[in-house]
Amino acid sequence: IVDVEDNEIKNVKVIENPASSYLHGVGPIVVKMLVDLKVNLVVAPEFGPGASTLLEHHNIGKVSVKASTTVCEAIREVLNRVG
């Protein structure tokens, strides 16, 4: 979780995925966690249809990046897009 204010990183938290051991049905669990954490934007290489629908329902933005993108590169890319 990266907190950004005025295009500047204020805080970074690493949170364990509660559904990392599941093969299917991960989307709703992760989206619930993101809603509870008051996340407003998610960056990922892909979004499943269930997760995508739930993110939209909760007004959480989505940004797609290449699968090989590092976290630092993804943050830079997002800040350049929205900044």
PDB file of C-alpha atoms in Angstrom:
ATOM      1  CA  ILE A   1       0.000   0.000   0.000  1.00  0.00           C
ATOM      2  CA  VAL A   2       1.522   3.324  -1.071  1.00  0.00           C
ATOM      3  CA  ASP A   3       0.130   6.563   0.332  1.00  0.00           C
ATOM      4  CA  VAL A   4       0.627   9.474  -2.072  1.00  0.00           C
ATOM      5  CA  GLU A   5      -0.157  13.145  -1.458  1.00  0.00           C
ATOM      6  CA  ASP A   6       0.556  15.915  -3.959  1.00  0.00           C
ATOM      7  CA  ASN A   7       2.382  13.434  -6.219  1.00  0.00           C
ATOM      8  CA  GLU A   8       4.776  12.563  -3.362  1.00  0.00           C
ATOM      9  CA  ILE A   9       5.074   9.198  -1.604  1.00  0.00           C
ATOM     10  CA  LYS A  10       4.236   9.652   2.080  1.00  0.00           C
ATOM     11  CA  ASN A  11       4.118   6.068   3.347  1.00  0.00           C
ATOM     12  CA  VAL A  12       4.645   2.492   2.134  1.00  0.00           C
ATOM     13  CA  LYS A  13       3.138  -0.583   3.825  1.00  0.00           C
ATOM     14  CA  VAL A  14       3.550  -4.213   2.775  1.00  0.00           C
ATOM     15  CA  ILE A  15       0.412  -6.236   3.447  1.00  0.00           C
ATOM     16  CA  GLU A  16       0.131  -9.992   3.074  1.00  0.00           C
ATOM     17  CA  ASN A  17      -2.462 -11.213   0.585  1.00  0.00           C
ATOM     18  CA  PRO A  18      -5.013 -13.158   2.675  1.00  0.00           C
ATOM     19  CA  ALA A  19      -5.904 -15.314  -0.337  1.00  0.00           C
ATOM     20  CA  SER A  20      -2.422 -16.020  -1.708  1.00  0.00           C
ATOM     21  CA  SER A  21      -2.781 -19.784  -1.255  1.00  0.00           C
ATOM     22  CA  TYR A  22      -6.126 -19.986  -3.112  1.00  0.00           C
ATOM     23  CA  LEU A  23      -6.314 -21.164  -6.707  1.00  0.00           C
ATOM     24  CA  HIS A  24      -9.644 -19.486  -7.529  1.00  0.00           C
ATOM     25  CA  GLY A  25     -11.982 -16.896  -6.041  1.00  0.00           C
ATOM     26  CA  VAL A  26      -9.223 -14.601  -4.849  1.00  0.00           C
ATOM     27  CA  GLY A  27     -10.701 -11.389  -6.296  1.00  0.00           C
ATOM     28  CA  PRO A  28     -13.579 -10.822  -3.863  1.00  0.00           C
ATOM     29  CA  ILE A  29     -11.373 -11.514  -0.837  1.00  0.00           C
ATOM     30  CA  VAL A  30      -8.675  -9.106  -1.962  1.00  0.00           C
ATOM     31  CA  VAL A  31     -11.167  -6.409  -2.984  1.00  0.00           C
ATOM     32  CA  LYS A  32     -12.821  -6.647   0.458  1.00  0.00           C
ATOM     33  CA  MET A  33      -9.422  -6.123   2.070  1.00  0.00           C
ATOM     34  CA  LEU A  34      -8.708  -3.142  -0.222  1.00  0.00           C
ATOM     35  CA  VAL A  35     -12.089  -1.580   0.586  1.00  0.00           C
ATOM     36  CA  ASP A  36     -11.441  -2.029   4.318  1.00  0.00           C
ATOM     37  CA  LEU A  37      -8.037  -0.340   3.868  1.00  0.00           C
ATOM     38  CA  LYS A  38      -9.711   2.542   1.987  1.00  0.00           C
ATOM     39  CA  VAL A  39      -7.577   2.001  -1.131  1.00  0.00           C
ATOM     40  CA  ASN A  40      -8.631   4.186  -4.074  1.00  0.00           C
ATOM     41  CA  LEU A  41      -6.353   2.892  -6.871  1.00  0.00           C
ATOM     42  CA  VAL A  42      -4.973  -0.556  -7.703  1.00  0.00           C
ATOM     43  CA  VAL A  43      -2.033  -1.265 -10.014  1.00  0.00           C
ATOM     44  CA  ALA A  44      -1.674  -4.775 -11.465  1.00  0.00           C
ATOM     45  CA  PRO A  45      -0.728  -6.596 -14.658  1.00  0.00           C
ATOM     46  CA  GLU A  46      -4.241  -8.012 -14.982  1.00  0.00           C
ATOM     47  CA  PHE A  47      -7.620  -7.908 -13.286  1.00  0.00           C
ATOM     48  CA  GLY A  48      -9.993 -10.857 -13.294  1.00  0.00           C
ATOM     49  CA  PRO A  49     -13.605 -10.182 -14.292  1.00  0.00           C
ATOM     50  CA  GLY A  50     -14.940 -10.616 -10.746  1.00  0.00           C
ATOM     51  CA  ALA A  51     -12.317  -8.402  -9.152  1.00  0.00           C
ATOM     52  CA  SER A  52     -12.686  -5.820 -11.904  1.00  0.00           C
ATOM     53  CA  THR A  53     -16.443  -5.590 -11.380  1.00  0.00           C
ATOM     54  CA  LEU A  54     -16.061  -5.326  -7.601  1.00  0.00           C
ATOM     55  CA  LEU A  55     -13.356  -2.648  -7.885  1.00  0.00           C
ATOM     56  CA  GLU A  56     -15.640  -0.609 -10.150  1.00  0.00           C
ATOM     57  CA  HIS A  57     -18.577  -1.135  -7.764  1.00  0.00           C
ATOM     58  CA  HIS A  58     -16.483   0.287  -4.917  1.00  0.00           C
ATOM     59  CA  ASN A  59     -15.116   3.147  -7.067  1.00  0.00           C
ATOM     60  CA  ILE A  60     -11.553   1.875  -6.831  1.00  0.00           C
ATOM     61  CA  GLY A  61      -9.524   2.853  -9.887  1.00  0.00           C
ATOM     62  CA  LYS A  62      -7.485   0.345 -11.889  1.00  0.00           C
ATOM     63  CA  VAL A  63      -4.192   0.855 -13.708  1.00  0.00           C
ATOM     64  CA  SER A  64      -2.715  -1.958 -15.788  1.00  0.00           C
ATOM     65  CA  VAL A  65       1.048  -2.382 -16.083  1.00  0.00           C
ATOM     66  CA  LYS A  66       3.217  -4.997 -17.807  1.00  0.00           C
ATOM     67  CA  ALA A  67       3.708  -8.183 -15.781  1.00  0.00           C
ATOM     68  CA  SER A  68       7.472  -7.603 -15.593  1.00  0.00           C
ATOM     69  CA  THR A  69       7.080  -4.123 -14.059  1.00  0.00           C
ATOM     70  CA  THR A  70       8.710  -3.666 -10.653  1.00  0.00           C
ATOM     71  CA  VAL A  71       6.803  -1.976  -7.841  1.00  0.00           C
ATOM     72  CA  CYS A  72       9.047   1.104  -8.095  1.00  0.00           C
ATOM     73  CA  GLU A  73       8.482   1.335 -11.856  1.00  0.00           C
ATOM     74  CA  ALA A  74       4.727   0.909 -11.398  1.00  0.00           C
ATOM     75  CA  ILE A  75       4.575   3.694  -8.815  1.00  0.00           C
ATOM     76  CA  ARG A  76       6.602   5.997 -11.069  1.00  0.00           C
ATOM     77  CA  GLU A  77       4.345   5.175 -14.029  1.00  0.00           C
ATOM     78  CA  VAL A  78       1.172   5.869 -12.048  1.00  0.00           C
ATOM     79  CA  LEU A  79       2.522   9.134 -10.633  1.00  0.00           C
ATOM     80  CA  ASN A  80       3.438  10.248 -14.157  1.00  0.00           C
ATOM     81  CA  ARG A  81      -0.055   9.373 -15.435  1.00  0.00           C
ATOM     82  CA  VAL A  82      -2.013  11.095 -12.661  1.00  0.00           C
ATOM     83  CA  GLY A  83       0.483  13.776 -11.664  1.00  0.00           C
TER      84      GLY A  83
END
